[in-house]
Amino acid sequence: MNPVTGLSLGRIAIGVASLANPTMAAQQMMLDPRSNPQVPYVTRLFGTREIALGAATLLATGKARRTLVLLGILVDAADAATGYLAVKDGSAPVKAGQGMTAVASGAVVAGLLGLRTGKTVTD
């Protein structure tokens, strides 16, 4: 399986989990939905975004798919920066911010590998 397909399927799986059980998903991200009741709401927003981006990328072909991979890289880079900033400003526990930054950075790498190998169009 090429990196783009794997990343897209991963996005959909994480998105479905975030929508189906946002409290559990937030806890997996080391966030505390009990101390912040808005966390499940934001987790659902995140889940919806991940499903949309993953599905759109899987369904697209050619230049459109390449553009969606680039968009995903930008989104993931922003997520990595957000994790870093959350640690820096204290809005998330250090382990949570580091974990989110690591996962998002890995997604950036997967997207770049997909572009580099030229496997953005087919499996």
C-alpha positions as a printed Julia matrix, in Angstrom:
123×3 Matrix{Float64}:
   0.0    0.0     0.0
   1.39   3.39   -0.88
   1.81   6.08    1.8
  -1.03   8.25    0.48
  -3.58   5.44    0.59
  -2.41   4.39    4.06
  -2.54   7.94    5.32
  -6.02   8.47    3.85
  -7.36   5.27    5.41
  -5.77   6.25    8.72
  -7.45   9.66    8.56
 -10.82   8.03    8.01
 -10.32   5.55   10.87
  -9.25   8.27   13.3
 -12.12  10.46   12.14
 -14.71   7.74   12.65
 -13.33   6.99   16.12
 -13.42  10.71   16.98
 -17.05  11.0    15.89
 -18.22   7.72   17.41
 -16.64   8.29   20.83
 -15.13  11.77   21.13
 -14.43  11.38   24.84
 -12.39   8.22   24.3
 -10.6    9.76   21.31
  -9.69  12.84   23.35
  -8.39  10.65   26.14
  -6.25   8.76   23.61
  -4.8   12.16   22.67
  -4.09  12.63   26.39
  -6.64  15.43   26.72
  -9.04  15.67   29.65
 -12.65  16.08   28.51
 -13.84  16.14   32.14
 -11.94  19.31   32.97
 -12.84  20.93   29.65
 -16.33  20.06   28.4
 -15.59  21.61   24.98
 -13.04  18.88   24.16
 -15.61  16.4    22.73
 -17.02  19.14   20.49
 -13.57  20.0    19.12
 -12.74  16.29   18.79
 -15.83  15.83   16.59
 -14.76  18.79   14.43
 -11.34  17.18   14.06
 -12.95  13.82   13.19
 -15.16  15.31   10.52
 -12.19  17.08    8.94
 -10.13  13.88    8.92
 -12.91  11.83    7.3
 -13.5   14.49    4.63
  -9.82  14.88    3.77
  -9.17  11.13    3.78
 -12.2   10.27    1.65
 -11.65  13.11   -0.81
  -8.03  12.06   -1.29
  -8.98   8.41   -1.86
 -11.65   9.35   -4.4
  -9.59  11.91   -6.3
  -7.27  11.11   -9.2
  -4.48  12.85  -11.06
  -3.72  16.46  -10.24
  -6.71  16.72   -7.9
  -5.31  13.92   -5.73
  -1.86  15.52   -5.7
  -3.44  18.81   -4.64
  -5.31  17.07   -1.81
  -2.09  15.42   -0.65
  -0.45  18.86   -0.56
  -3.42  20.23    1.36
  -3.13  17.33    3.82
   0.56  18.1     4.32
  -0.31  21.71    5.14
  -3.06  20.66    7.55
  -0.76  18.16    9.26
   2.05  20.72    9.51
  -0.41  23.14   11.14
  -1.47  20.37   13.54
   2.19  19.73   14.43
   2.71  23.43   15.09
  -0.45  23.5    17.19
   0.84  20.63   19.33
   4.12  22.45   19.85
   2.37  25.69   20.74
   0.04  23.88   23.14
   3.05  22.7    25.11
   4.68  26.11   24.96
   1.62  28.03   26.2
   0.5   25.35   28.65
  -2.88  24.73   27.03
  -2.15  20.98   26.81
  -0.06  18.64   28.93
   3.5   18.19   27.68
   2.99  14.5    26.77
  -0.21  15.34   24.88
   1.39  18.14   22.9
   4.46  16.07   22.12
   2.29  13.14   21.04
   0.12  15.28   18.8
   3.2   16.91   17.3
   4.81  13.53   16.63
   1.73  12.03   15.0
   1.12  15.09   12.84
   4.8   15.21   11.84
   4.6   11.56   10.83
   1.62  12.35    8.65
   3.6   15.14    6.98
   6.39  12.66    6.24
   3.9   10.1     4.84
   2.4   12.75    2.55
   5.84  13.85    1.37
   6.85  10.23    0.72
   3.71   9.77   -1.34
   4.57  12.81   -3.43
   8.23  11.83   -3.75
   7.53   8.28   -4.88
   4.93   9.55   -7.32
   2.36   7.2    -5.84
  -0.34   9.77   -5.31
  -2.53   8.56   -8.15
  -2.59   4.77   -7.87
  -1.86   1.99   -5.38
